[in-house]
């Protein structure tokens, strides 16, 4: 068997195995019945308010995507954009990052947007989201410098990170030089694909609604943060949680979603790690992580499932 299929298989299997292990580990620390007990005593008004904020963030992302595609000459239906976004989140629970590919494919099938251009706009919005996330990290670093610094020093060797970055940069330059000089069919296909990606990414600077794009990008992340915060209010044991714990918990929880499919297993444990820095009780923290993850996951499964089923009917005239 060649290395490529093995690597693809590992990318699918390893997050699933990690998620399964973290579920076992988490439930060995706090039983499912204990989580149910915490859920019974939770204030569902705050949980539902958190879900509402999450829904607003997803709808805002879908609306933002509509005017990101306009500079490329494509005016897509808002309904298709909304359903494609929810389908993305749902599919990412199966194979990591497969949702982004499916999202671009949905527009290709139903709106005639070339795959590489649609995918390029997805890359562009990810870049914008990463900038906002870096801003949140910067604010958190300023507010809770000691906690963040000690955590990073304990986990990472910055010398190795810098060295690896330099090696990757050199290899990248070599690859680009070789690609530019090559005239093979494969090289031409890669150039065409990259050209489409770049055009999609640069759509940010071409769009007429730059300020609307900035507003929705900030709005999306404010809603994410509000969803996280108001859900903590549902638990009496976490009512006095410091703002720094909210920020660090939110950051680690966000990154945990990339560790396993949809953050399954990793999300509650990321919350425990973050909240333990502030000496918050472990059981309520873990229960909050599971209930927070479950509420957002239920929203995705309902809206994503409906989207996948309704997309063909919504576009039946095409």
Coordinates of C-alpha atoms in Angstrom, one line a residue:
X1 CA 0.0 0.0 0.0
X2 CA 1.4 3.4 -0.9
X3 CA 1.9 6.1 1.7
X4 CA -0.8 8.5 0.4
X5 CA -3.8 6.2 1.1
X6 CA -2.3 5.4 4.5
X7 CA -1.9 9.1 5.4
X8 CA -5.5 9.8 4.3
X9 CA -6.7 6.9 6.4
X10 CA -4.8 8.1 9.4
X11 CA -6.3 11.6 9.1
X12 CA -9.7 10.0 9.3
X13 CA -9.0 7.3 11.9
X14 CA -6.8 9.1 14.4
X15 CA -9.3 11.9 15.3
X16 CA -12.0 9.2 15.8
X17 CA -9.7 7.2 18.0
X18 CA -8.7 10.3 20.0
X19 CA -12.3 11.3 20.4
X20 CA -13.3 7.8 21.6
X21 CA -10.4 7.8 24.1
X22 CA -11.3 11.3 25.4
X23 CA -15.0 10.2 25.7
X24 CA -13.9 7.2 27.8
X25 CA -11.6 9.3 29.9
X26 CA -14.1 12.1 30.5
X27 CA -16.9 9.7 31.5
X28 CA -14.4 7.9 33.8
X29 CA -14.1 11.2 35.6
X30 CA -17.7 12.1 35.6
X31 CA -20.4 9.5 34.8
X32 CA -23.1 10.0 32.3
X33 CA -25.7 10.0 35.1
X34 CA -23.7 12.8 36.9
X35 CA -23.8 14.9 33.7
X36 CA -27.6 14.3 33.5
X37 CA -28.0 15.5 37.1
X38 CA -26.1 18.7 36.3
X39 CA -28.3 19.1 33.2
X40 CA -31.5 18.7 35.2
X41 CA -30.4 21.4 37.6
X42 CA -29.2 23.8 34.8
X43 CA -31.1 26.9 33.8
X44 CA -32.4 26.1 30.3
X45 CA -33.2 29.7 29.6
X46 CA -29.5 30.5 29.4
X47 CA -28.8 27.4 27.4
X48 CA -31.4 28.2 24.8
X49 CA -30.2 31.8 24.7
X50 CA -26.7 30.4 24.0
X51 CA -28.1 28.3 21.2
X52 CA -29.8 31.3 19.8
X53 CA -26.5 33.2 19.7
X54 CA -24.9 30.3 18.0
X55 CA -27.7 30.2 15.4
X56 CA -27.2 33.9 14.7
X57 CA -23.5 33.4 14.1
X58 CA -24.1 30.7 11.5
X59 CA -26.7 32.8 9.7
X60 CA -24.3 35.7 9.7
X61 CA -21.6 33.5 8.2
X62 CA -23.9 32.4 5.4
X63 CA -24.9 36.0 4.7
X64 CA -21.3 37.1 4.7
X65 CA -20.5 34.4 2.1
X66 CA -23.1 35.8 -0.3
X67 CA -21.4 39.1 -0.8
X68 CA -18.0 37.6 -0.7
X69 CA -18.9 35.9 -4.0
X70 CA -20.4 39.0 -5.6
X71 CA -17.0 40.4 -6.8
X72 CA -16.4 37.2 -8.6
X73 CA -19.6 37.7 -10.6
X74 CA -21.8 35.2 -8.7
X75 CA -25.0 36.2 -6.9
X76 CA -26.1 33.1 -5.0
X77 CA -29.3 32.5 -3.2
X78 CA -29.1 33.1 0.6
X79 CA -31.0 29.9 1.2
X80 CA -28.3 27.9 -0.6
X81 CA -25.6 29.7 1.4
X82 CA -27.3 29.0 4.7
X83 CA -27.9 25.3 3.9
X84 CA -24.3 24.9 2.6
X85 CA -22.9 26.4 5.9
X86 CA -25.0 24.0 8.1
X87 CA -24.1 21.1 5.9
X88 CA -20.4 22.0 6.3
X89 CA -20.6 21.8 10.1
X90 CA -22.5 18.5 10.0
X91 CA -20.2 16.8 7.5
X92 CA -17.1 17.9 9.6
X93 CA -18.4 15.5 12.3
X94 CA -17.6 12.6 9.9
X95 CA -14.3 13.5 8.2
X96 CA -12.2 16.5 9.3
X97 CA -12.4 19.4 6.9
X98 CA -14.5 17.4 4.4
X99 CA -17.3 20.0 5.1
X100 CA -15.4 22.8 3.5
X101 CA -15.0 20.7 0.3
X102 CA -18.7 19.8 0.4
X103 CA -19.6 23.5 0.9
X104 CA -17.8 24.6 -2.2
X105 CA -19.2 21.6 -4.1
X106 CA -22.8 22.5 -3.1
X107 CA -22.3 25.9 -4.8
X108 CA -20.8 24.3 -7.8
X109 CA -23.8 21.9 -8.2
X110 CA -26.6 24.4 -7.4
X111 CA -25.2 27.8 -8.3
X112 CA -22.6 27.1 -11.0
X113 CA -19.7 28.6 -9.0
X114 CA -16.4 27.0 -10.0
X115 CA -15.2 24.8 -7.2
X116 CA -11.8 26.5 -6.9
X117 CA -13.3 30.0 -6.7
X118 CA -15.9 28.9 -4.1
X119 CA -13.2 27.2 -2.1
X120 CA -11.0 30.2 -2.4
X121 CA -13.6 32.4 -0.7
X122 CA -13.8 29.8 2.1
X123 CA -10.1 30.1 2.5
X124 CA -10.4 33.9 2.6
X125 CA -13.0 33.8 5.3
X126 CA -11.0 31.4 7.3
X127 CA -8.1 33.9 7.1
X128 CA -10.4 36.7 8.3
X129 CA -11.7 34.4 11.2
X130 CA -8.1 33.6 12.2
X131 CA -7.3 37.3 12.4
X132 CA -10.2 37.8 14.8
X133 CA -9.1 34.7 16.8
X134 CA -5.6 36.1 17.0
X135 CA -7.1 39.3 18.3
X136 CA -9.0 37.4 21.0
X137 CA -5.8 35.6 22.0
X138 CA -4.0 39.0 22.1
X139 CA -6.7 40.4 24.5
X140 CA -6.5 37.3 26.6
X141 CA -2.7 37.4 26.7
X142 CA -2.9 41.0 27.9
X143 CA -5.6 40.2 30.6
X144 CA -4.1 36.9 31.8
X145 CA -0.5 37.1 30.8
X146 CA 0.9 34.9 33.6
X147 CA -1.5 32.0 32.9
X148 CA -1.0 32.0 29.1
X149 CA 2.8 32.4 29.4
X150 CA 3.3 29.6 31.9
X151 CA 1.0 27.3 29.8
X152 CA 2.9 27.9 26.5
X153 CA 6.3 27.6 28.1
X154 CA 5.3 24.2 29.7
X155 CA 3.9 22.8 26.4
X156 CA 6.1 24.2 23.6
X157 CA 9.8 24.4 22.7
X158 CA 9.8 27.7 20.7
X159 CA 13.3 27.0 19.3
X160 CA 12.1 23.9 17.5
X161 CA 8.9 25.7 16.3
X162 CA 11.0 28.5 14.7
X163 CA 13.4 26.0 13.1
X164 CA 10.5 23.9 11.7
X165 CA 8.9 27.1 10.3
X166 CA 12.1 28.1 8.6
X167 CA 12.5 24.6 7.0
X168 CA 8.9 24.7 5.7
X169 CA 9.4 28.2 4.3
X170 CA 12.5 27.1 2.4
X171 CA 10.8 24.0 1.1
X172 CA 7.8 26.2 0.0
X173 CA 10.0 28.5 -1.9
X174 CA 11.7 25.6 -3.7
X175 CA 8.3 24.1 -4.6
X176 CA 7.0 27.4 -6.0
X177 CA 10.1 27.9 -8.2
X178 CA 9.9 24.4 -9.6
X179 CA 6.1 24.7 -10.2
X180 CA 6.5 28.0 -12.0
X181 CA 9.1 26.6 -14.4
X182 CA 7.2 23.3 -15.1
X183 CA 4.9 22.9 -18.1
X184 CA 3.6 19.4 -17.3
X185 CA -0.2 18.7 -17.2
X186 CA -0.1 18.2 -13.5
X187 CA 1.7 21.5 -13.0
X188 CA -0.8 23.4 -15.2
X189 CA -3.7 21.9 -13.3
X190 CA -2.1 23.0 -10.0
X191 CA -1.5 26.5 -11.3
X192 CA -5.1 26.8 -12.5
X193 CA -6.3 25.5 -9.1
X194 CA -4.0 27.9 -7.2
X195 CA -5.1 30.8 -9.5
X196 CA -8.7 30.2 -8.6
X197 CA -7.9 30.0 -4.9
X198 CA -6.0 33.3 -5.0
X199 CA -8.9 35.0 -6.9
X200 CA -11.3 33.8 -4.3
X201 CA -9.0 34.9 -1.4
X202 CA -8.5 38.4 -3.0
X203 CA -12.3 38.8 -3.2
X204 CA -12.1 40.4 0.2
X205 CA -10.3 43.4 -1.3
X206 CA -12.5 43.7 -4.3
X207 CA -15.9 43.5 -2.6
X208 CA -18.0 46.7 -2.4
X209 CA -19.3 45.8 1.1
X210 CA -15.9 45.8 2.9
X211 CA -17.4 47.3 6.1
X212 CA -20.3 44.8 6.0
X213 CA -17.8 42.0 5.7
X214 CA -15.8 43.4 8.8
X215 CA -19.1 43.8 10.7
X216 CA -20.2 40.3 10.1
X217 CA -16.8 38.8 10.8
X218 CA -16.8 40.5 14.2
X219 CA -20.4 39.7 14.8
X220 CA -19.8 36.0 14.2
X221 CA -17.2 35.8 16.9
X222 CA -19.0 38.0 19.3
X223 CA -21.9 35.6 19.0
X224 CA -19.6 32.6 19.5
X225 CA -18.2 34.2 22.7
X226 CA -21.7 35.2 24.0
X227 CA -22.9 31.7 23.4
X228 CA -20.1 30.4 25.5
X229 CA -20.5 33.0 28.2
X230 CA -24.3 32.8 28.7
X231 CA -24.2 29.0 28.8
X232 CA -21.9 29.2 31.9
X233 CA -24.7 31.2 33.6
X234 CA -26.9 28.1 33.4
X235 CA -24.8 26.5 36.2
X236 CA -24.9 27.9 39.7
X237 CA -21.4 26.5 40.4
X238 CA -19.9 28.7 37.6
X239 CA -21.8 31.9 38.2
X240 CA -18.7 33.7 39.7
X241 CA -16.4 32.6 36.8
X242 CA -13.7 35.2 36.0
X243 CA -13.7 36.9 32.6
X244 CA -10.2 35.6 32.0
X245 CA -11.5 32.0 32.4
X246 CA -14.2 32.7 29.9
X247 CA -11.6 33.8 27.3
X248 CA -9.1 31.0 27.9
X249 CA -11.9 28.4 28.0
X250 CA -13.3 29.8 24.8
X251 CA -9.9 29.7 23.0
X252 CA -9.0 26.2 24.1
X253 CA -12.5 24.9 23.3
X254 CA -12.3 26.5 19.8
X255 CA -9.0 24.8 19.1
X256 CA -10.3 21.5 20.5
X257 CA -12.8 21.3 17.6
X258 CA -9.9 20.8 15.3
X259 CA -8.4 18.0 17.4
X260 CA -11.4 15.6 17.0
X261 CA -14.4 15.4 14.8
X262 CA -16.5 18.4 15.9
X263 CA -14.7 18.5 19.2
X264 CA -16.3 15.2 20.4
X265 CA -14.5 14.2 23.7
X266 CA -11.9 17.0 23.4
X267 CA -14.3 19.9 24.0
X268 CA -15.2 19.1 27.6
X269 CA -11.6 18.2 28.5
X270 CA -10.4 21.5 27.0
X271 CA -12.9 23.3 29.3
X272 CA -11.6 21.4 32.3
X273 CA -8.0 22.4 31.5
X274 CA -8.9 26.1 31.1
X275 CA -11.1 26.4 34.1
X276 CA -8.7 24.4 36.4
X277 CA -6.2 27.3 35.9
X278 CA -8.6 29.4 37.9
X279 CA -9.3 26.7 40.5
X280 CA -12.9 26.2 39.3
X281 CA -14.5 22.9 40.4
X282 CA -13.7 20.1 38.0
X283 CA -17.1 18.3 37.9
X284 CA -19.2 21.4 37.0
X285 CA -16.6 22.4 34.5
X286 CA -16.7 19.0 32.7
X287 CA -20.5 18.9 32.9
X288 CA -20.6 22.4 31.4
X289 CA -18.3 21.3 28.6
X290 CA -20.5 18.3 27.7
X291 CA -23.7 20.3 27.8
X292 CA -22.2 23.3 25.9
X293 CA -20.9 20.9 23.2
X294 CA -24.2 18.9 23.2
X295 CA -26.4 22.0 22.7
X296 CA -24.3 23.3 19.8
X297 CA -24.1 19.8 18.3
X298 CA -27.9 19.3 18.5
X299 CA -28.3 22.6 16.7
X300 CA -25.9 21.5 13.9
X301 CA -27.4 18.1 13.6
X302 CA -31.0 19.4 13.2
X303 CA -30.2 22.3 10.9
X304 CA -27.5 20.4 9.0
X305 CA -29.7 17.4 8.5
X306 CA -32.6 19.5 7.3
X307 CA -30.3 21.3 5.0
X308 CA -28.9 18.2 3.3
X309 CA -32.4 16.8 2.8
X310 CA -34.0 20.1 1.6
X311 CA -31.2 21.3 -0.8
X312 CA -32.4 19.2 -3.8
X313 CA -36.0 20.4 -3.3
X314 CA -35.0 24.0 -2.9
X315 CA -33.1 23.8 -6.2
X316 CA -35.5 21.4 -8.0
X317 CA -36.0 23.9 -10.9
X318 CA -32.3 23.9 -11.7

